[in-house]
PDB file of C-alpha atoms in Angstrom:
ATOM      1  CA  MET A 223     -15.217  -3.523 -32.755  1.00 52.00           C
ATOM      2  CA  ASN A 224     -13.255  -6.673 -32.001  1.00 59.00           C
ATOM      3  CA  LYS A 225     -11.335  -7.162 -28.759  1.00 68.00           C
ATOM      4  CA  LEU A 226      -8.010  -5.374 -29.389  1.00 84.00           C
ATOM      5  CA  TYR A 227      -6.470  -5.207 -25.916  1.00 91.00           C
ATOM      6  CA  PRO A 228      -6.515  -7.582 -22.916  1.00 92.00           C
ATOM      7  CA  THR A 229      -8.428  -4.970 -20.906  1.00 94.00           C
ATOM      8  CA  ASP A 230     -11.320  -4.806 -23.401  1.00 95.00           C
ATOM      9  CA  LEU A 231     -14.677  -6.121 -22.223  1.00 95.00           C
ATOM     10  CA  THR A 232     -16.056  -9.445 -23.371  1.00 94.00           C
ATOM     11  CA  ASP A 233     -19.617  -9.532 -24.707  1.00 93.00           C
ATOM     12  CA  THR A 234     -20.834 -11.160 -21.482  1.00 95.00           C
ATOM     13  CA  GLN A 235     -19.209  -8.487 -19.316  1.00 96.00           C
ATOM     14  CA  TRP A 236     -20.646  -5.684 -21.427  1.00 95.00           C
ATOM     15  CA  GLN A 237     -24.125  -7.209 -21.292  1.00 95.00           C
ATOM     16  CA  TYR A 238     -23.885  -7.198 -17.486  1.00 96.00           C
ATOM     17  CA  ILE A 239     -22.924  -3.489 -17.460  1.00 96.00           C
ATOM     18  CA  GLU A 240     -25.712  -2.605 -19.886  1.00 94.00           C
ATOM     19  CA  LYS A 241     -28.286  -4.519 -17.873  1.00 94.00           C
ATOM     20  CA  THR A 242     -27.179  -2.870 -14.616  1.00 95.00           C
ATOM     21  CA  LEU A 243     -26.837   0.753 -15.694  1.00 94.00           C
ATOM     22  CA  LEU A 244     -29.731   0.873 -18.208  1.00 89.00           C
ATOM     23  CA  PHE A 245     -28.152   3.318 -20.645  1.00 88.00           C
ATOM     24  CA  GLU A 246     -30.418   5.497 -22.770  1.00 84.00           C
ATOM     25  CA  GLU A 247     -30.965   3.918 -26.170  1.00 84.00           C
ATOM     26  CA  ARG A 248     -30.161   6.362 -28.959  1.00 85.00           C
ATOM     27  CA  LYS A 249     -28.003   6.625 -32.038  1.00 85.00           C
ATOM     28  CA  ARG A 250     -24.338   7.106 -31.129  1.00 86.00           C
ATOM     29  CA  LYS A 251     -21.178   7.648 -33.137  1.00 88.00           C
ATOM     30  CA  HIS A 252     -19.238   5.448 -30.698  1.00 90.00           C
ATOM     31  CA  GLU A 253     -20.591   2.515 -28.719  1.00 92.00           C
ATOM     32  CA  LEU A 254     -20.514   2.993 -24.960  1.00 95.00           C
ATOM     33  CA  LYS A 255     -18.682  -0.319 -24.722  1.00 95.00           C
ATOM     34  CA  GLU A 256     -15.686   1.342 -26.385  1.00 95.00           C
ATOM     35  CA  ILE A 257     -15.816   4.189 -23.869  1.00 96.00           C
ATOM     36  CA  TRP A 258     -15.584   1.643 -21.043  1.00 97.00           C
ATOM     37  CA  ASN A 259     -12.760  -0.141 -22.836  1.00 97.00           C
ATOM     38  CA  GLY A 260     -10.840   3.134 -23.022  1.00 97.00           C
ATOM     39  CA  ILE A 261     -11.306   3.774 -19.280  1.00 98.00           C
ATOM     40  CA  PHE A 262     -10.184   0.245 -18.369  1.00 97.00           C
ATOM     41  CA  TYR A 263      -7.126   0.599 -20.628  1.00 97.00           C
ATOM     42  CA  LEU A 264      -6.141   3.851 -18.901  1.00 97.00           C
ATOM     43  CA  VAL A 265      -6.501   2.371 -15.402  1.00 97.00           C
ATOM     44  CA  LYS A 266      -4.505  -0.747 -16.277  1.00 96.00           C
ATOM     45  CA  THR A 267      -1.660   0.909 -18.202  1.00 96.00           C
ATOM     46  CA  GLY A 268      -1.447   4.198 -16.296  1.00 94.00           C
ATOM     47  CA  CYS A 269      -1.275   6.272 -19.479  1.00 94.00           C
ATOM     48  CA  GLN A 270      -2.409   9.894 -19.682  1.00 94.00           C
ATOM     49  CA  TRP A 271      -5.889  10.649 -20.962  1.00 95.00           C
ATOM     50  CA  ARG A 272      -4.376  12.304 -24.020  1.00 95.00           C
ATOM     51  CA  MET A 273      -2.315   9.176 -24.722  1.00 95.00           C
ATOM     52  CA  LEU A 274      -5.247   6.794 -25.220  1.00 95.00           C
ATOM     53  CA  PRO A 275      -4.667   4.693 -28.371  1.00 94.00           C
ATOM     54  CA  LYS A 276      -6.372   5.779 -31.590  1.00 93.00           C
ATOM     55  CA  ASP A 277      -8.334   2.500 -31.519  1.00 92.00           C
ATOM     56  CA  TYR A 278     -10.564   4.075 -28.869  1.00 94.00           C
ATOM     57  CA  PRO A 279     -12.816   7.142 -29.228  1.00 95.00           C
ATOM     58  CA  LYS A 280     -11.167  10.535 -28.729  1.00 96.00           C
ATOM     59  CA  TRP A 281      -9.845  10.988 -25.217  1.00 97.00           C
ATOM     60  CA  GLU A 282     -12.055  14.049 -24.671  1.00 97.00           C
ATOM     61  CA  LEU A 283     -15.160  11.897 -25.190  1.00 97.00           C
ATOM     62  CA  VAL A 284     -13.878   9.115 -22.933  1.00 97.00           C
ATOM     63  CA  TYR A 285     -13.063  11.639 -20.210  1.00 97.00           C
ATOM     64  CA  TYR A 286     -16.471  13.312 -20.622  1.00 97.00           C
ATOM     65  CA  TYR A 287     -18.253  10.032 -19.913  1.00 96.00           C
ATOM     66  CA  PHE A 288     -15.888   9.266 -17.024  1.00 97.00           C
ATOM     67  CA  ARG A 289     -16.867  12.535 -15.346  1.00 97.00           C
ATOM     68  CA  LYS A 290     -20.562  12.090 -16.209  1.00 96.00           C
ATOM     69  CA  TRP A 291     -20.770   8.576 -14.765  1.00 96.00           C
ATOM     70  CA  SER A 292     -18.824   9.755 -11.731  1.00 96.00           C
ATOM     71  CA  PHE A 293     -21.297  12.601 -11.139  1.00 96.00           C
ATOM     72  CA  TYR A 294     -24.274  10.236 -11.285  1.00 95.00           C
ATOM     73  CA  SER A 295     -22.549   7.630  -9.040  1.00 95.00           C
ATOM     74  CA  GLU A 296     -22.743   4.973 -11.766  1.00 96.00           C
ATOM     75  CA  PHE A 297     -19.435   3.449 -10.656  1.00 97.00           C
ATOM     76  CA  ASP A 298     -20.762   2.986  -7.108  1.00 96.00           C
ATOM     77  CA  LEU A 299     -23.920   1.334  -8.410  1.00 96.00           C
ATOM     78  CA  LEU A 300     -22.085  -1.044 -10.734  1.00 97.00           C
ATOM     79  CA  LEU A 301     -19.523  -1.949  -8.069  1.00 97.00           C
ATOM     80  CA  SER A 302     -22.280  -2.728  -5.574  1.00 96.00           C
ATOM     81  CA  ARG A 303     -24.222  -4.944  -7.996  1.00 96.00           C
ATOM     82  CA  LEU A 304     -21.089  -6.790  -9.086  1.00 97.00           C
ATOM     83  CA  ARG A 305     -20.030  -7.432  -5.502  1.00 97.00           C
ATOM     84  CA  GLU A 306     -23.483  -8.793  -4.706  1.00 96.00           C
ATOM     85  CA  SER A 307     -23.418 -11.080  -7.762  1.00 96.00           C
ATOM     86  CA  VAL A 308     -19.994 -12.514  -6.934  1.00 96.00           C
ATOM     87  CA  ARG A 309     -20.928 -13.036  -3.268  1.00 96.00           C
ATOM     88  CA  LEU A 310     -24.089 -14.905  -4.271  1.00 96.00           C
ATOM     89  CA  LYS A 311     -22.067 -16.986  -6.711  1.00 95.00           C
ATOM     90  CA  ARG A 312     -19.847 -17.961  -3.743  1.00 95.00           C
ATOM     91  CA  LYS A 313     -22.977 -18.894  -1.734  1.00 95.00           C
ATOM     92  CA  GLN A 314     -22.553 -15.937   0.625  1.00 95.00           C
ATOM     93  CA  ASN A 315     -25.145 -13.393   1.729  1.00 94.00           C
ATOM     94  CA  LYS A 316     -25.750 -10.678  -0.826  1.00 94.00           C
ATOM     95  CA  GLU A 317     -24.579  -7.965   1.560  1.00 93.00           C
ATOM     96  CA  PRO A 318     -21.767  -8.326   4.119  1.00 93.00           C
ATOM     97  CA  SER A 319     -22.130  -7.975   7.878  1.00 93.00           C
ATOM     98  CA  LEU A 320     -18.363  -8.121   8.540  1.00 93.00           C
ATOM     99  CA  CYS A 321     -15.907  -5.652   6.983  1.00 95.00           C
ATOM    100  CA  ILE A 322     -12.229  -4.773   7.251  1.00 95.00           C
ATOM    101  CA  MET A 323     -10.897  -1.199   7.324  1.00 96.00           C
ATOM    102  CA  ASP A 324      -7.385   0.074   6.631  1.00 95.00           C
ATOM    103  CA  SER A 325      -5.451   2.716   4.671  1.00 94.00           C
ATOM    104  CA  GLN A 326      -2.773   2.767   1.984  1.00 94.00           C
ATOM    105  CA  SER A 327      -0.321   5.634   1.489  1.00 94.00           C
ATOM    106  CA  VAL A 328       0.502   6.316  -2.172  1.00 93.00           C
ATOM    107  CA  LYS A 329       3.260   8.480  -3.660  1.00 91.00           C
ATOM    108  CA  TRP A 330       2.256  11.409  -5.811  1.00 87.00           C
ATOM    109  CA  GLY A 331       2.924  11.182  -9.558  1.00 83.00           C
ATOM    110  CA  ASN A 332       1.684  14.589 -10.650  1.00 79.00           C
ATOM    111  CA  ASN A 333       2.996  17.965  -9.488  1.00 78.00           C
ATOM    112  CA  LYS A 334      -0.555  19.333  -9.593  1.00 80.00           C
ATOM    113  CA  ALA A 335      -1.986  16.529  -7.459  1.00 80.00           C
ATOM    114  CA  PRO A 336      -2.818  17.258  -3.787  1.00 78.00           C
ATOM    115  CA  ASN A 337      -0.204  15.843  -1.447  1.00 81.00           C
ATOM    116  CA  ASP A 338       1.365  15.851   1.991  1.00 85.00           C
ATOM    117  CA  ILE A 339       3.764  13.629   3.922  1.00 87.00           C
ATOM    118  CA  ASP A 340       2.850  10.496   5.845  1.00 80.00           C
ATOM    119  CA  GLY A 341       5.471  10.812   8.577  1.00 79.00           C
ATOM    120  CA  ASN A 342       5.123   7.186   9.646  1.00 80.00           C
ATOM    121  CA  LYS A 343       5.718   5.638   6.227  1.00 81.00           C
ATOM    122  CA  LYS A 344       7.831   8.517   4.839  1.00 86.00           C
ATOM    123  CA  ILE A 345       5.607   8.819   1.769  1.00 88.00           C
ATOM    124  CA  LYS A 346       4.635  12.101   0.119  1.00 90.00           C
ATOM    125  CA  GLY A 347       1.285  11.918  -1.611  1.00 91.00           C
ATOM    126  CA  ILE A 348      -2.212  10.763  -0.710  1.00 92.00           C
ATOM    127  CA  LYS A 349      -3.807   8.128   1.487  1.00 95.00           C
ATOM    128  CA  ARG A 350      -6.581   5.743   0.435  1.00 96.00           C
ATOM    129  CA  HIS A 351      -8.891   4.780   3.289  1.00 97.00           C
ATOM    130  CA  VAL A 352     -10.900   1.709   2.285  1.00 97.00           C
ATOM    131  CA  VAL A 353     -13.453  -0.763   3.618  1.00 96.00           C
ATOM    132  CA  VAL A 354     -13.684  -4.252   2.099  1.00 96.00           C
ATOM    133  CA  ASP A 355     -15.741  -7.378   2.763  1.00 95.00           C
ATOM    134  CA  LYS A 356     -14.248 -10.711   3.904  1.00 93.00           C
ATOM    135  CA  ASN A 357     -13.314 -11.532   0.296  1.00 95.00           C
ATOM    136  CA  GLY A 358     -11.323  -8.322  -0.091  1.00 95.00           C
ATOM    137  CA  PHE A 359     -13.895  -6.760  -2.442  1.00 97.00           C
ATOM    138  CA  LEU A 360     -14.140  -2.980  -2.179  1.00 97.00           C
ATOM    139  CA  ILE A 361     -17.175  -1.463  -0.456  1.00 96.00           C
ATOM    140  CA  ALA A 362     -16.156   2.119   0.349  1.00 96.00           C
ATOM    141  CA  VAL A 363     -13.169   4.356  -0.386  1.00 97.00           C
ATOM    142  CA  LEU A 364     -12.123   7.810   0.825  1.00 97.00           C
ATOM    143  CA  VAL A 365      -9.023   9.656  -0.409  1.00 96.00           C
ATOM    144  CA  THR A 366      -7.206  12.293   1.666  1.00 95.00           C
ATOM    145  CA  VAL A 367      -3.730  13.789   1.733  1.00 93.00           C
ATOM    146  CA  ALA A 368      -1.194  11.444   3.321  1.00 93.00           C
ATOM    147  CA  ASN A 369      -0.710  13.319   6.609  1.00 92.00           C
ATOM    148  CA  ILE A 370      -4.301  12.649   7.764  1.00 91.00           C
ATOM    149  CA  HIS A 371      -4.208   9.997  10.487  1.00 90.00           C
ATOM    150  CA  ASP A 372      -6.336   6.896   9.990  1.00 90.00           C
ATOM    151  CA  SER A 373      -8.400   7.608  13.100  1.00 89.00           C
ATOM    152  CA  LYS A 374      -9.209  11.133  11.851  1.00 91.00           C
ATOM    153  CA  ALA A 375     -10.464   9.927   8.464  1.00 94.00           C
ATOM    154  CA  ALA A 376     -12.348   6.947   9.914  1.00 95.00           C
ATOM    155  CA  MET A 377     -15.479   8.887  10.857  1.00 95.00           C
ATOM    156  CA  LEU A 378     -15.794  10.310   7.332  1.00 95.00           C
ATOM    157  CA  LEU A 379     -15.188   6.851   5.889  1.00 96.00           C
ATOM    158  CA  MET A 380     -17.924   5.424   8.119  1.00 95.00           C
ATOM    159  CA  GLN A 381     -20.364   7.990   6.721  1.00 95.00           C
ATOM    160  CA  VAL A 382     -19.481   6.887   3.186  1.00 94.00           C
ATOM    161  CA  LEU A 383     -19.951   3.263   4.230  1.00 94.00           C
ATOM    162  CA  LYS A 384     -23.329   4.012   5.845  1.00 93.00           C
ATOM    163  CA  ASN A 385     -24.584   5.528   2.592  1.00 91.00           C
ATOM    164  CA  LEU A 386     -23.446   2.533   0.522  1.00 90.00           C
ATOM    165  CA  CYS A 387     -24.062  -0.557   2.668  1.00 84.00           C
ATOM    166  CA  SER A 388     -26.559  -0.657   5.522  1.00 81.00           C
ATOM    167  CA  SER A 389     -26.042  -4.335   6.456  1.00 89.00           C
ATOM    168  CA  VAL A 390     -22.624  -3.947   8.105  1.00 92.00           C
ATOM    169  CA  LYS A 391     -22.491  -4.716  11.830  1.00 94.00           C
ATOM    170  CA  THR A 392     -18.798  -5.370  12.638  1.00 94.00           C
ATOM    171  CA  ILE A 393     -15.627  -3.722  11.332  1.00 95.00           C
ATOM    172  CA  ILE A 394     -12.143  -5.132  11.886  1.00 94.00           C
ATOM    173  CA  ALA A 395      -9.159  -2.760  11.991  1.00 92.00           C
ATOM    174  CA  ASP A 396      -5.525  -2.624  13.121  1.00 89.00           C
ATOM    175  CA  GLY A 397      -3.866  -0.741  15.972  1.00 84.00           C
ATOM    176  CA  GLY A 398      -3.998   2.575  14.130  1.00 84.00           C
ATOM    177  CA  TYR A 399      -7.665   2.843  15.068  1.00 90.00           C
ATOM    178  CA  ARG A 400      -7.267   2.437  18.839  1.00 86.00           C
ATOM    179  CA  GLY A 401      -8.650   4.776  21.482  1.00 86.00           C
ATOM    180  CA  GLN A 402     -11.927   6.670  21.665  1.00 92.00           C
ATOM    181  CA  LEU A 403     -12.691   5.977  18.008  1.00 93.00           C
ATOM    182  CA  ALA A 404     -14.465   2.652  18.624  1.00 92.00           C
ATOM    183  CA  GLU A 405     -16.953   4.258  20.995  1.00 94.00           C
ATOM    184  CA  ASN A 406     -17.512   7.230  18.667  1.00 94.00           C
ATOM    185  CA  ILE A 407     -18.228   4.911  15.732  1.00 94.00           C
ATOM    186  CA  LYS A 408     -20.628   2.791  17.780  1.00 94.00           C
ATOM    187  CA  ASN A 409     -22.519   5.817  19.113  1.00 95.00           C
ATOM    188  CA  THR A 410     -22.737   7.548  15.729  1.00 94.00           C
ATOM    189  CA  PHE A 411     -23.168   4.693  13.249  1.00 93.00           C
ATOM    190  CA  GLY A 412     -23.963   1.627  15.345  1.00 92.00           C
ATOM    191  CA  TYR A 413     -20.941  -0.347  14.096  1.00 94.00           C
ATOM    192  CA  LEU A 414     -18.865  -2.541  16.395  1.00 94.00           C
ATOM    193  CA  LEU A 415     -15.192  -1.723  15.757  1.00 93.00           C
ATOM    194  CA  GLN A 416     -12.825  -4.564  16.677  1.00 91.00           C
ATOM    195  CA  VAL A 417      -9.169  -3.525  16.827  1.00 90.00           C
ATOM    196  CA  ILE A 418      -6.948  -6.569  16.335  1.00 83.00           C
ATOM    197  CA  ILE A 419      -3.239  -6.281  17.118  1.00 77.00           C
ATOM    198  CA  SER A 420      -0.725  -8.961  16.203  1.00 66.00           C
ATOM    199  CA  GLY A 421       0.622 -10.989  19.102  1.00 56.00           C
ATOM    200  CA  TYR A 422       3.536 -12.348  17.099  1.00 53.00           C
ATOM    201  CA  GLN A 423       6.055  -9.497  17.312  1.00 56.00           C
ATOM    202  CA  LYS A 424       8.714 -11.693  18.904  1.00 57.00           C
ATOM    203  CA  GLN A 425       8.181 -14.583  16.465  1.00 54.00           C
ATOM    204  CA  GLY A 426       8.272 -12.335  13.390  1.00 54.00           C
ATOM    205  CA  PHE A 427       5.566 -11.439  10.904  1.00 49.00           C
ATOM    206  CA  ARG A 428       2.449 -13.578  10.614  1.00 57.00           C
ATOM    207  CA  PRO A 429      -0.731 -12.561   8.761  1.00 58.00           C
ATOM    208  CA  ILE A 430      -3.784 -12.189  11.004  1.00 64.00           C
ATOM    209  CA  LYS A 431      -6.872 -14.097   9.892  1.00 68.00           C
ATOM    210  CA  ASN A 432      -9.620 -11.890   8.377  1.00 73.00           C
ATOM    211  CA  ARG A 433      -7.775  -8.594   8.881  1.00 79.00           C
ATOM    212  CA  TRP A 434      -5.004  -9.517   6.445  1.00 84.00           C
ATOM    213  CA  VAL A 435      -7.539  -9.802   3.598  1.00 91.00           C
ATOM    214  CA  ILE A 436      -7.377  -6.048   3.017  1.00 93.00           C
ATOM    215  CA  GLU A 437      -3.639  -6.235   2.316  1.00 92.00           C
ATOM    216  CA  ARG A 438      -4.441  -8.500  -0.617  1.00 93.00           C
ATOM    217  CA  THR A 439      -6.848  -5.813  -1.829  1.00 95.00           C
ATOM    218  CA  PHE A 440      -4.015  -3.275  -1.795  1.00 95.00           C
ATOM    219  CA  ALA A 441      -1.905  -5.756  -3.790  1.00 94.00           C
ATOM    220  CA  TRP A 442      -4.720  -5.970  -6.347  1.00 95.00           C
ATOM    221  CA  PHE A 443      -4.661  -2.170  -6.629  1.00 95.00           C
ATOM    222  CA  ASP A 444      -0.954  -2.269  -7.422  1.00 93.00           C
ATOM    223  CA  ASN A 445      -1.670  -4.482 -10.446  1.00 94.00           C
ATOM    224  CA  ASP A 446      -3.077  -1.360 -12.136  1.00 96.00           C
ATOM    225  CA  ARG A 447      -0.406   1.188 -12.976  1.00 95.00           C
ATOM    226  CA  ARG A 448      -2.783   4.125 -12.597  1.00 95.00           C
ATOM    227  CA  LEU A 449      -3.011   3.221  -8.906  1.00 95.00           C
ATOM    228  CA  CYS A 450       0.716   2.656  -8.242  1.00 92.00           C
ATOM    229  CA  ARG A 451       1.058   6.428  -7.891  1.00 91.00           C
ATOM    230  CA  ASN A 452      -1.553   9.153  -7.645  1.00 92.00           C
ATOM    231  CA  TYR A 453      -1.915  11.107 -10.887  1.00 91.00           C
ATOM    232  CA  GLU A 454      -5.363  12.556 -10.159  1.00 93.00           C
ATOM    233  CA  THR A 455      -5.753  16.241  -9.296  1.00 91.00           C
ATOM    234  CA  ARG A 456      -9.134  15.682  -7.597  1.00 93.00           C
ATOM    235  CA  PHE A 457      -9.972  13.425  -4.671  1.00 94.00           C
ATOM    236  CA  ASP A 458     -13.230  12.261  -6.252  1.00 95.00           C
ATOM    237  CA  ALA A 459     -11.397  11.234  -9.430  1.00 95.00           C
ATOM    238  CA  ALA A 460      -8.821   9.328  -7.364  1.00 95.00           C
ATOM    239  CA  GLU A 461     -11.653   7.498  -5.595  1.00 97.00           C
ATOM    240  CA  ASP A 462     -13.343   6.624  -8.883  1.00 97.00           C
ATOM    241  CA  ILE A 463     -10.140   5.153 -10.330  1.00 97.00           C
ATOM    242  CA  VAL A 464     -10.077   2.799  -7.314  1.00 97.00           C
ATOM    243  CA  ARG A 465     -13.713   1.870  -7.939  1.00 98.00           C
ATOM    244  CA  ILE A 466     -13.056   1.196 -11.622  1.00 98.00           C
ATOM    245  CA  ALA A 467     -10.090  -1.065 -10.785  1.00 97.00           C
ATOM    246  CA  SER A 468     -12.365  -2.986  -8.411  1.00 97.00           C
ATOM    247  CA  ILE A 469     -15.095  -3.200 -11.065  1.00 97.00           C
ATOM    248  CA  LYS A 470     -12.585  -4.603 -13.539  1.00 97.00           C
ATOM    249  CA  LEU A 471     -11.542  -7.227 -10.994  1.00 96.00           C
ATOM    250  CA  LEU A 472     -15.112  -8.301 -10.228  1.00 97.00           C
ATOM    251  CA  LEU A 473     -16.114  -8.438 -13.901  1.00 96.00           C
ATOM    252  CA  ASN A 474     -13.559 -11.213 -14.300  1.00 94.00           C
ATOM    253  CA  LYS A 475     -15.271 -13.171 -11.512  1.00 92.00           C
ATOM    254  CA  ILE A 476     -18.902 -13.126 -12.631  1.00 85.00           C
TER     255      ILE A 476
END
């Protein structure tokens, strides 16, 4: 099928996915490339699964593969390989030693979706806790309801990070992660947590080197309408939508 929408994969991008995930070769009614195209279209446009255009396979089939690949952690694997490829292309080490951690509160967009209120930001919905490398590329993500404080979710996020990337040594974070947390993380996971607080309150806002990179990542998320609000009824699905958006970003950089 020819490229119909801007979100559709190019031949080069699809070859990379095929080579990485090693799909079983068998006769299929629909090419797996078209399944991926349907998922990318949904993430970019924010449409409902049932509203996928007729140009793609039936939404039930696209959703089936989304859940299957999620169960087998295929999105994590592809994201990791893509991040490594782009880092090597930039003449960086394959795996990062320095990371940045922060959270993003997101309004709910579905009455069935889990939600609570972030009292600080006055947002009702969920909170995405993420870790990125110095380029802003996603490494780990954890989704909770919005009333969970960053410091409470950090230990769970560190466990996710430990399972995905063993090379990390230092993590940069903002003032929301102050207190006993740094010592707990060091004792449990061996990471050095550096809390950096802006010293420019009187002079007005200024971005802090390195730590501000993660804010650009959140801006990238907002380019995909499926991430502007939370429409997912499961935390794992919400996390996978974030991974897919990051995969789509990195595919354009290989």
